[in-house]
Amino acid sequence: MSERIYGQARVDGITVILYLILVICGFLSIYSSSHGSESFSFNLSTQYGKQIIWITASIVLGTVLFLIDVRFFEVFSYGIFGFWMILLFLVIFLGREVNGARSWFAIGSFRLQPAEFAKFGVALALSRYVSDIDTDMKSRRYQIITALIIILPIALIVLQGDAGSGLVFLSFIMVLYREGLSGSILIIGLVSIAVSVLTIAFGFIPIAAGLVVLGGIISAFVYTNIKVFRWLWIILAGCILFSKGVDFAFVNVLQEHQQKRIQVMLGIIEDPQGLGYNVNQSKIAIGSGGFWGKGYLQGTQTKGDFVPEQHTDFIFTSVGEEFGWIGSTTVIVLFVLLFFRISFLAERQRSKFSRVYAYCVLSILFFHFLINIAMTINLAPVIGIPLPFFSYGGSSLISFTVLLFLLLRLDANRENELDSLSY
Amino acid sequence: MTNNQNRSAVIRLIIVLFAFVLIVKLFYLQVISDTYAKKAASLSIRTVTEFPDRGLITDRNGEIIVFNEDAHDLVVHFPFRRDEFDIESFCELVRMPADQVEERLQSAYESRYNGKGLFYKNLASSDFARVQEGLFQFPQFYIESRSDRKYKHNVAAHTLGYVAEISRYELDRDHEGYYDIGEYIGKSGLEKDYEKHLRGTKGKQFYLKDNAGRLKERYNDGLDDTKSVVGEELNISLDVLIQEYGEKLMQGKTGSIVAIEPSTGEILAMVTSPGYTPDMFAIKNLGNNYARLVSDKSKPLLNRATSSMYPPGSTFKVAMALIGLQEGVISPATTFSCNAGFHLGSLTVRCHGHAPRPNVKYSIQTSCNAFYCNLYREILHQDRFANIDEGYTNWRSYLKRMGFGDRLGADLSSENRGNIPTSDYFHKVYGTNKWKYSQTISMSIGQGEVLLTPLQMANMAAMVANRGYYITPHFIRGDSIPEQFTKKNETGIERRHFETVIDGMRAVMTAGTGFYVQIPDIDICGKTGTAQNPHGENHSIFVAFAPKDNPKIAIATVVENAGYGATWAAPICTLMIEKYMNRDSVSLRPLVEQRMFNPVSPNPVASHE
């Protein structure tokens, strides 16, 4: 062991290969959805032309990371976090409004979305804080600061009017779970989501009544055990209170278009021409792909520009239409392989910072992957977040690349880390 | 560590579970459900239909009767992109005020089918060129061209029928799914009966379109496209020359003419009056004329030649004589006495002045009523019959074999049955087993319950001309016509009996009721009839065929409320025969012709029934 501790580890080739495959598939999909009917020409003013620039820039930046001292990011993690928080704050006032959200800086033709890069800053800050040797995980102070690191960017992004991008940070719960957060919190989270959805779908009264009936039925079996009986009703009472709260928040806090969006997603209202238009077209494009797909560049819905925002948030529709179920499943499997690899990399880190950071990367990528694909097939509400490595756009591609390549940088250096930093 | 390893496993499990949910949902959307594929096709593929020219209709001499001219519809595609629609320049292009454009857009939207709505039907040819030229600015509009019917000879409307937009009812019954809403189909007459023959096959071209309905390119490189196939020519048996002539003769009269070529059963002319001209029902005129003609009290849409039923009057005596001879109850030499009529107790059937004891030939020549009253009794009361029912049923079966009381089965769907009652009918009317031949004796002279259509009367003439059989009358010609139009329908009456009857019919022309309308060159055999009409003036009827040997034409004419058969129907028949036989040669009797053309100044021809 000892002679390898200070040895030089190599860049993880499997991750790089998976990354390249996904980026190339993404480029091909963007080409398909934006090439028009003219034959291929290398034209940098087109969307696929620009994407080539972004891909090149991403790879260059990813490589540059390897030239920077590996300690830099850990040392300056709070500084990087602070920098992006300031930008997130400024964009509220200085940003250009696009689709009702003020989340873009525009300088000439160059546009930058700080929310994309903020993920990187938050991931670093969270890793640094959680892995800090002084941090006492059991203390209330630790828990509050951890929560603040996550909630601050969410608040700023929600203020920009881009609630969808803000939700991404909730995925860090996965990191916290890995680092010891009680599993019951996850269960509470899942029960909360279930109660929320049911309340919005059916209203407070039926849910409350249903919970009482459920409690009555269970009581019939457990009334002999006074302790279980008591807890049962405490939990049910909590659920009913929570349901009332959700009902109140849904009606009084959310704006009408947000309510509608959620209702459309839950299938409570049909709206194929309005809010549901994108999803409807997206489902038609994907659904018409069949088992084998219509063939590359043969998608009728893709060619006819039927799916709005196809090259960005709805890029998966191009895969679904032209490569069918086989292609969609292949892409999903590729992502899952990447996630497994990241999880594997995470677990082999000696430094806690590296491990926490790896899980941050995993949770961000997984959340984007899950919500993006789910929204194209109407399993999640349409929140405008991109599919990592696929969707058109410099900000998101560069940010995801930097996020992943820093992990590779840390991983390549893992043997130089002190064992004692991890447990 | 174990705890943390477990947690990393839980995370992986969650990832796999969520991925699995996505894959399953995708499998449902893409593989199991086909609704999305259908929706995608309807959104992104535009089918441009290429309508073939409908088949021409030609007459027996190859003369074109019906051909086509192009008609153009302006069609709009939905969903309509209003933001890309420059209504001002569109109004300028179609020369229509904006509110009218809006109105038409709305109604096109309401009646749209597969994203296609009819904006303007039948552009005038002057508008068509201009609109087509400017239409490139409005990619959501396009022109669909069809052919409309045009008539070189504007005749035989009822026979030809017309073409119009397919109805909801017809669409529902289109089990092969050939038609789309808004398409055209033969509605009546031969256009309907030979729809499949005439329509050809539509071609289809598939184009990709984008979300604004703009055509982008051929779908699947045009591999799924089909070419249209022009409809086949329909050669029909009409002779336009006499059809036109017949319609002219029947102007101002109510009734019909049917002429048949006896040897083939081909219908040479079918005239019904009052009528209309086929171009009134061309697609571009239909809207203006249909409602008016439907509500016209003179019923111009009714095809009297096949649908109206008349008592055949004395023309029926031909059938009676043939049955009597075949049954052996009379011979050519048999005579019955006629004392200015038939007398039985209080019953009297009056007769005209002629020599007192007519035989068969003379009875036809002079149209003796008494002869046929007696003959009717003889036919029904033969020794071999146990009762009158048997005798009557035997008599009736001859008539049925002559094509009476049933649809003949011509290739025209408006045929009526006529009427030859069953003996059961008389049981009902007169009480069971209480009826006698004398109660129904008026049938023996073609009155009473007997009703024939003009087509059946002409068919009877053809049957006599053929000496015993007829071929189902029809319009279709060619080598591959159905067997039902080539088969001989035997009447069961021997050939020898016909000569007697035909001699009588010849004598009608040379020395009888048709004397004044005979034509010297042509041996016409005919029989007049005057059908008593309880509602008004008698119907004038005439059946004939010519020439006597090797007949070329059999004909029947009915002129309603026109008096004696010899007055109107007979001259019309003989003029038709002459026209058919002698073609272009001028009528021998321009005076008669003139009188027929101009019915307001009748110059009655002295005649006997």
Coordinates of C-alpha atoms in Angstrom, one line a residue, chain A:
Chain A
M1 CA 0.0 0.0 0.0
S2 CA 2.5 2.5 1.1
E3 CA 4.4 2.9 -2.1
R4 CA 1.2 3.6 -3.9
I5 CA -0.1 6.2 -1.6
Y6 CA 2.0 8.9 -3.2
G7 CA 1.8 7.3 -6.7
Q8 CA 0.2 9.0 -9.7
A9 CA -3.4 7.7 -10.5
R10 CA -4.7 8.1 -14.0
V11 CA -7.8 9.8 -15.3
D12 CA -10.8 7.4 -15.2
G13 CA -11.2 6.4 -18.8
I14 CA -14.6 4.8 -18.5
T15 CA -16.1 8.1 -17.3
V16 CA -14.4 10.0 -20.1
I17 CA -15.7 7.6 -22.7
L18 CA -19.3 7.7 -21.3
Y19 CA -19.0 11.5 -21.3
L20 CA -17.9 11.6 -24.9
I21 CA -20.5 9.2 -26.1
L22 CA -23.3 11.3 -24.4
V23 CA -21.9 14.6 -25.8
I24 CA -21.7 13.1 -29.4
C25 CA -25.2 11.7 -29.1
G26 CA -26.3 15.1 -27.9
F27 CA -24.6 16.8 -30.8
L28 CA -26.2 14.4 -33.3
S29 CA -29.6 15.1 -31.8
I30 CA -29.1 18.8 -31.9
Y31 CA -28.1 18.5 -35.6
S32 CA -31.2 16.5 -36.3
S33 CA -33.5 19.0 -34.7
S34 CA -31.9 22.1 -36.1
H35 CA -30.3 21.3 -39.4
G36 CA -33.3 22.2 -41.6
S37 CA -33.5 20.6 -45.0
E38 CA -30.2 21.8 -46.4
S39 CA -27.3 19.4 -46.6
F40 CA -24.6 19.5 -43.9
S41 CA -22.3 22.4 -43.9
F42 CA -20.0 23.5 -41.2
N43 CA -21.7 26.7 -40.3
L44 CA -20.9 28.2 -37.0
S45 CA -24.0 30.4 -37.0
T46 CA -26.3 27.4 -36.8
Q47 CA -27.2 25.9 -33.5
Y48 CA -25.3 22.7 -34.2
G49 CA -22.4 24.8 -35.3
K50 CA -22.4 26.7 -32.0
Q51 CA -22.8 23.5 -30.1
I52 CA -19.4 22.4 -31.7
I53 CA -17.9 25.5 -30.2
W54 CA -19.4 24.7 -26.8
I55 CA -18.2 21.2 -27.0
T56 CA -14.7 22.3 -27.8
A57 CA -14.7 24.9 -25.1
S58 CA -16.0 22.4 -22.6
I59 CA -13.2 19.9 -23.3
V60 CA -10.6 22.6 -23.3
L61 CA -11.9 23.9 -19.9
G62 CA -12.1 20.3 -18.6
T63 CA -8.4 19.8 -19.6
V64 CA -7.4 23.1 -18.0
L65 CA -8.8 21.8 -14.7
F66 CA -5.9 19.3 -14.7
L67 CA -3.4 22.1 -14.8
I68 CA -4.8 23.8 -11.7
D69 CA -3.5 22.7 -8.4
V70 CA -6.0 20.2 -7.0
R71 CA -6.1 22.0 -3.6
F72 CA -7.3 25.2 -5.3
F73 CA -10.9 24.2 -5.5
E74 CA -11.1 22.9 -2.0
V75 CA -9.3 26.0 -0.6
F76 CA -11.3 28.5 -2.6
S77 CA -14.6 26.6 -2.5
Y78 CA -16.3 29.2 -0.3
G79 CA -15.0 32.0 -2.5
I80 CA -16.3 30.3 -5.7
F81 CA -19.6 29.7 -3.9
G82 CA -19.7 33.4 -2.9
F83 CA -18.9 34.6 -6.4
W84 CA -21.8 32.8 -8.0
M85 CA -24.2 33.7 -5.2
I86 CA -23.4 37.4 -6.0
L87 CA -24.0 36.8 -9.7
L88 CA -27.2 35.0 -8.9
F89 CA -28.2 38.1 -6.9
L90 CA -27.2 40.6 -9.5
V91 CA -28.9 38.8 -12.4
I92 CA -32.2 39.5 -10.6
F93 CA -31.7 43.1 -11.4
L94 CA -29.4 43.1 -14.4
G95 CA -30.5 40.0 -16.2
R96 CA -32.4 39.9 -19.5
E97 CA -35.9 38.5 -19.3
V98 CA -36.4 35.3 -21.3
N99 CA -39.6 33.4 -21.0
G100 CA -40.7 35.3 -17.9
A101 CA -37.5 34.5 -16.1
R102 CA -34.7 37.0 -15.4
S103 CA -31.9 34.5 -15.3
W104 CA -29.5 35.5 -18.1
F105 CA -26.7 37.9 -18.3
A106 CA -26.4 39.2 -21.8
I107 CA -23.3 41.0 -23.0
G108 CA -23.5 41.5 -26.7
S109 CA -24.3 38.1 -28.3
F110 CA -22.7 36.3 -25.3
R111 CA -25.2 35.0 -22.8
L112 CA -24.5 33.5 -19.5
Q113 CA -26.9 31.7 -17.1
P114 CA -25.4 32.0 -13.6
A115 CA -27.8 29.3 -12.2
E116 CA -26.0 26.7 -14.3
F117 CA -22.6 27.6 -12.8
A118 CA -23.9 28.1 -9.3
K119 CA -24.4 24.3 -9.1
F120 CA -20.6 24.0 -9.2
G121 CA -20.1 26.6 -6.5
V122 CA -22.8 25.0 -4.3
A123 CA -21.3 21.6 -4.8
L124 CA -17.9 22.8 -3.8
A125 CA -19.1 24.7 -0.7
L126 CA -21.3 21.8 0.4
S127 CA -18.4 19.3 0.0
R128 CA -16.1 21.6 1.9
Y129 CA -18.5 22.2 4.7
V130 CA -19.7 18.7 5.2
S131 CA -16.1 17.3 5.0
D132 CA -14.7 19.9 7.3
I133 CA -13.0 18.2 10.2
D134 CA -14.5 20.7 12.6
T135 CA -18.0 20.1 11.5
D136 CA -20.1 18.2 14.0
M137 CA -22.8 16.5 12.1
K138 CA -25.0 16.1 15.1
S139 CA -25.1 19.8 16.0
R140 CA -28.0 22.0 15.2
R141 CA -25.5 24.6 13.9
Y142 CA -24.1 22.2 11.3
Q143 CA -27.6 21.2 10.2
I144 CA -28.7 24.8 9.8
I145 CA -25.6 25.9 7.9
T146 CA -25.9 22.9 5.6
A147 CA -29.5 23.8 4.9
L148 CA -28.6 27.4 4.3
I149 CA -25.9 26.4 1.7
I150 CA -28.7 24.7 -0.2
I151 CA -31.6 27.0 0.4
L152 CA -29.7 30.3 -0.5
P153 CA -29.2 29.5 -4.2
I154 CA -32.8 28.1 -4.4
A155 CA -34.2 31.4 -3.0
L156 CA -32.1 33.5 -5.4
I157 CA -33.1 31.4 -8.4
V158 CA -36.7 31.4 -7.5
L159 CA -36.5 35.2 -7.2
Q160 CA -35.3 35.2 -10.8
G161 CA -38.6 33.5 -11.7
D162 CA -36.9 30.2 -12.7
A163 CA -38.3 27.9 -10.0
G164 CA -37.4 24.8 -12.0
S165 CA -33.6 25.4 -11.9
G166 CA -33.9 26.1 -8.2
L167 CA -35.4 22.7 -7.5
V168 CA -32.2 21.1 -8.7
F169 CA -30.5 21.9 -5.4
L170 CA -33.0 19.8 -3.5
S171 CA -31.2 16.9 -5.1
F172 CA -28.4 17.4 -2.6
I173 CA -30.5 15.5 -0.1
M174 CA -29.0 12.5 -1.7
V175 CA -25.6 13.7 -0.7
L176 CA -26.7 14.3 2.8
Y177 CA -28.3 10.9 3.0
R178 CA -25.0 9.3 2.0
E179 CA -23.2 11.3 4.6
G180 CA -25.5 10.2 7.4
L181 CA -28.8 12.0 7.2
S182 CA -31.4 10.0 8.9
G183 CA -33.3 7.7 6.5
S184 CA -36.5 8.7 8.1
I185 CA -36.1 12.2 6.7
L186 CA -36.2 10.7 3.3
I187 CA -39.3 8.7 4.1
I188 CA -40.9 11.9 5.5
G189 CA -39.9 13.6 2.3
L190 CA -41.5 10.9 0.2
V191 CA -44.7 10.8 2.3
S192 CA -44.8 14.6 2.0
I193 CA -44.6 14.5 -1.8
A194 CA -47.3 11.8 -1.9
V195 CA -49.6 13.8 0.4
S196 CA -49.0 17.0 -1.6
V197 CA -49.7 15.4 -4.9
L198 CA -52.9 13.7 -3.6
T199 CA -54.1 16.9 -2.0
I200 CA -53.6 18.9 -5.2
A201 CA -55.3 16.2 -7.2
F202 CA -58.3 15.5 -5.0
G203 CA -58.5 18.4 -2.5
F204 CA -58.0 18.6 1.2
I205 CA -61.3 17.3 2.4
P206 CA -61.2 13.9 0.6
I207 CA -57.6 13.4 1.6
A208 CA -58.3 14.2 5.3
A209 CA -61.3 11.9 5.3
G210 CA -59.3 9.2 3.6
L211 CA -56.5 9.4 6.2
V212 CA -59.1 9.2 9.0
V213 CA -60.7 6.1 7.4
L214 CA -57.2 4.6 6.9
G215 CA -56.4 5.3 10.5
G216 CA -59.6 3.7 11.6
I217 CA -58.9 0.5 9.7
I218 CA -55.3 0.2 10.9
S219 CA -56.5 1.0 14.5
A220 CA -58.8 -2.1 14.3
F221 CA -55.6 -4.2 14.1
V222 CA -53.3 -2.4 16.5
Y223 CA -55.5 -0.9 19.2
T224 CA -54.2 -3.4 21.7
N225 CA -50.7 -1.9 21.4
I226 CA -51.2 1.5 22.9
K227 CA -47.8 2.8 21.8
V228 CA -48.3 2.0 18.1
F229 CA -51.8 3.3 18.3
R230 CA -50.7 6.6 19.7
W231 CA -47.9 7.0 17.1
L232 CA -50.3 6.1 14.3
W233 CA -52.6 8.9 15.1
I234 CA -49.8 11.4 15.7
I235 CA -48.5 10.6 12.2
L236 CA -51.9 10.8 10.7
A237 CA -52.7 14.1 12.4
G238 CA -49.4 15.4 11.0
C239 CA -50.3 14.3 7.5
I240 CA -53.7 16.0 7.8
L241 CA -52.1 19.2 9.0
F242 CA -49.5 19.0 6.2
S243 CA -52.3 18.4 3.6
K244 CA -54.1 21.5 4.8
G245 CA -50.9 23.5 4.5
V246 CA -50.3 22.2 1.0
D247 CA -53.9 23.1 0.1
F248 CA -53.4 26.6 1.5
A249 CA -50.1 27.1 -0.2
F250 CA -51.3 25.8 -3.5
V251 CA -54.2 28.1 -3.6
N252 CA -52.7 31.2 -2.0
V253 CA -49.0 31.1 -2.6
L254 CA -48.6 29.7 -6.1
Q255 CA -49.4 31.9 -9.0
E256 CA -52.2 30.8 -11.4
H257 CA -49.9 29.6 -14.2
Q258 CA -47.9 27.6 -11.7
Q259 CA -51.0 26.0 -10.4
K260 CA -52.1 25.2 -13.9
R261 CA -48.7 23.7 -14.8
I262 CA -48.9 21.4 -11.9
Q263 CA -52.5 20.5 -12.6
V264 CA -51.7 19.7 -16.2
M265 CA -48.8 17.5 -15.2
L266 CA -51.0 15.7 -12.7
G267 CA -53.6 15.2 -15.4
I268 CA -56.3 17.1 -13.5
I269 CA -56.8 19.4 -16.4
E270 CA -56.2 18.8 -20.1
D271 CA -54.6 21.6 -22.0
P272 CA -53.2 20.5 -25.3
Q273 CA -53.2 23.9 -26.8
G274 CA -51.9 26.0 -23.9
L275 CA -49.6 24.9 -21.2
G276 CA -49.8 21.2 -22.2
Y277 CA -48.8 22.0 -25.8
N278 CA -45.2 21.3 -25.3
V279 CA -45.7 18.1 -23.5
N280 CA -48.4 17.0 -25.9
Q281 CA -46.1 17.5 -28.9
S282 CA -43.3 16.0 -27.0
K283 CA -45.3 12.8 -26.3
I284 CA -46.5 12.7 -29.9
A285 CA -42.9 12.9 -31.2
I286 CA -41.5 10.3 -28.7
G287 CA -44.6 8.0 -29.0
S288 CA -44.5 8.0 -32.8
G289 CA -40.9 6.6 -32.7
G290 CA -42.1 3.1 -32.1
F291 CA -39.7 0.3 -31.2
W292 CA -37.0 1.0 -33.7
G293 CA -37.5 4.7 -34.4
K294 CA -38.0 6.4 -37.7
G295 CA -34.3 6.6 -38.5
Y296 CA -31.8 9.3 -38.0
L297 CA -32.9 12.6 -39.7
Q298 CA -36.2 10.9 -40.6
G299 CA -38.3 12.1 -37.7
T300 CA -41.4 13.8 -39.1
Q301 CA -42.1 15.8 -35.9
T302 CA -38.4 16.7 -35.5
K303 CA -38.2 17.9 -39.1
G304 CA -41.5 19.8 -38.9
D305 CA -40.4 21.7 -35.7
F306 CA -43.5 20.5 -33.9
V307 CA -41.8 20.3 -30.5
P308 CA -41.1 23.7 -29.1
E309 CA -37.6 24.1 -27.5
Q310 CA -36.7 20.8 -29.0
H311 CA -32.9 21.4 -29.2
T312 CA -32.7 22.6 -25.6
D313 CA -35.0 21.1 -22.9
F314 CA -36.9 18.7 -25.2
I315 CA -33.8 17.2 -27.0
F316 CA -34.8 13.8 -25.8
T317 CA -37.8 13.9 -28.1
S318 CA -35.4 13.7 -31.1
V319 CA -33.8 10.6 -29.7
G320 CA -37.2 9.1 -28.9
E321 CA -38.6 9.8 -32.4
E322 CA -35.7 8.9 -34.5
F323 CA -34.3 6.0 -32.5
G324 CA -37.5 4.7 -30.9
W325 CA -37.7 2.7 -27.7
I326 CA -34.3 1.1 -28.3
G327 CA -32.6 4.4 -28.7
S328 CA -34.3 6.0 -25.7
T329 CA -33.5 3.0 -23.5
T330 CA -29.9 3.0 -24.7
V331 CA -29.5 6.6 -23.7
I332 CA -31.1 6.0 -20.3
V333 CA -28.8 3.0 -19.8
L334 CA -25.8 5.1 -20.7
F335 CA -26.7 7.6 -18.1
V336 CA -27.3 4.9 -15.5
L337 CA -23.8 3.5 -16.3
L338 CA -22.3 7.0 -15.8
F339 CA -24.1 7.4 -12.5
F340 CA -22.9 4.0 -11.3
R341 CA -19.4 4.9 -12.3
I342 CA -19.6 8.2 -10.5
S343 CA -20.9 6.4 -7.4
F344 CA -18.0 3.9 -7.8
L345 CA -15.5 6.7 -8.1
A346 CA -17.1 8.4 -5.0
E347 CA -16.7 5.4 -2.9
R348 CA -13.1 4.9 -3.7
Q349 CA -12.1 8.4 -2.7
R350 CA -9.9 8.7 0.4
S351 CA -10.7 12.3 0.9
K352 CA -14.1 13.0 2.3
F353 CA -14.2 16.3 0.4
S354 CA -13.7 14.3 -2.9
R355 CA -16.4 11.8 -1.9
V356 CA -19.0 14.4 -1.0
Y357 CA -18.2 16.3 -4.1
A358 CA -18.6 13.2 -6.2
Y359 CA -22.1 12.6 -4.7
C360 CA -22.9 16.3 -5.4
V361 CA -22.0 15.7 -9.1
L362 CA -24.1 12.5 -9.1
S363 CA -27.1 14.1 -7.5
I364 CA -27.1 17.1 -9.9
L365 CA -26.7 15.0 -13.0
F366 CA -29.3 12.5 -11.8
F367 CA -31.8 15.1 -11.0
H368 CA -31.5 16.8 -14.4
F369 CA -31.6 13.5 -16.2
L370 CA -34.6 12.2 -14.3
I371 CA -36.7 15.4 -14.4
N372 CA -35.8 16.3 -17.9
I373 CA -36.8 12.9 -19.4
A374 CA -39.8 12.6 -17.1
M375 CA -41.1 15.9 -18.3
T376 CA -40.9 14.9 -21.9
I377 CA -43.1 12.0 -21.3
N378 CA -45.4 13.8 -18.9
L379 CA -44.2 12.2 -15.7
A380 CA -42.9 15.5 -14.2
P381 CA -44.0 19.1 -14.6
V382 CA -42.4 21.1 -17.3
I383 CA -39.6 22.9 -15.5
G384 CA -37.0 24.2 -17.9
I385 CA -33.9 22.2 -17.0
P386 CA -31.6 20.7 -19.6
L387 CA -30.6 17.1 -20.2
P388 CA -26.9 17.0 -19.2
F389 CA -24.5 16.7 -22.2
F390 CA -27.4 16.5 -24.7
S391 CA -29.2 19.8 -24.6
Y392 CA -28.1 22.7 -26.7
G393 CA -26.5 25.5 -24.8
G394 CA -23.0 26.7 -23.7
S395 CA -23.8 27.5 -20.1
S396 CA -25.2 24.1 -19.2
L397 CA -22.7 22.0 -21.2
I398 CA -19.7 23.9 -19.8
S399 CA -21.1 23.7 -16.3
F400 CA -21.8 20.0 -16.4
T401 CA -18.4 19.3 -18.0
V402 CA -16.5 21.3 -15.4
L403 CA -18.5 19.6 -12.7
L404 CA -17.7 16.2 -14.0
F405 CA -14.0 16.9 -14.9
L406 CA -13.2 18.3 -11.5
L407 CA -14.4 15.0 -10.1
L408 CA -12.0 13.2 -12.5
R409 CA -9.2 15.6 -11.4
L410 CA -9.9 14.8 -7.8
D411 CA -10.1 11.1 -8.6
A412 CA -6.8 11.1 -10.5
N413 CA -5.2 12.6 -7.5
R414 CA -6.9 10.4 -4.9
E415 CA -3.8 8.5 -4.0
N416 CA -2.1 11.6 -2.9
E417 CA -4.8 12.3 -0.4
L418 CA -4.3 11.4 3.2
D419 CA -6.1 8.4 4.4
S420 CA -6.9 10.1 7.6
L421 CA -9.2 12.6 5.9
S422 CA -11.6 9.9 5.2
Y423 CA -13.0 7.1 7.3

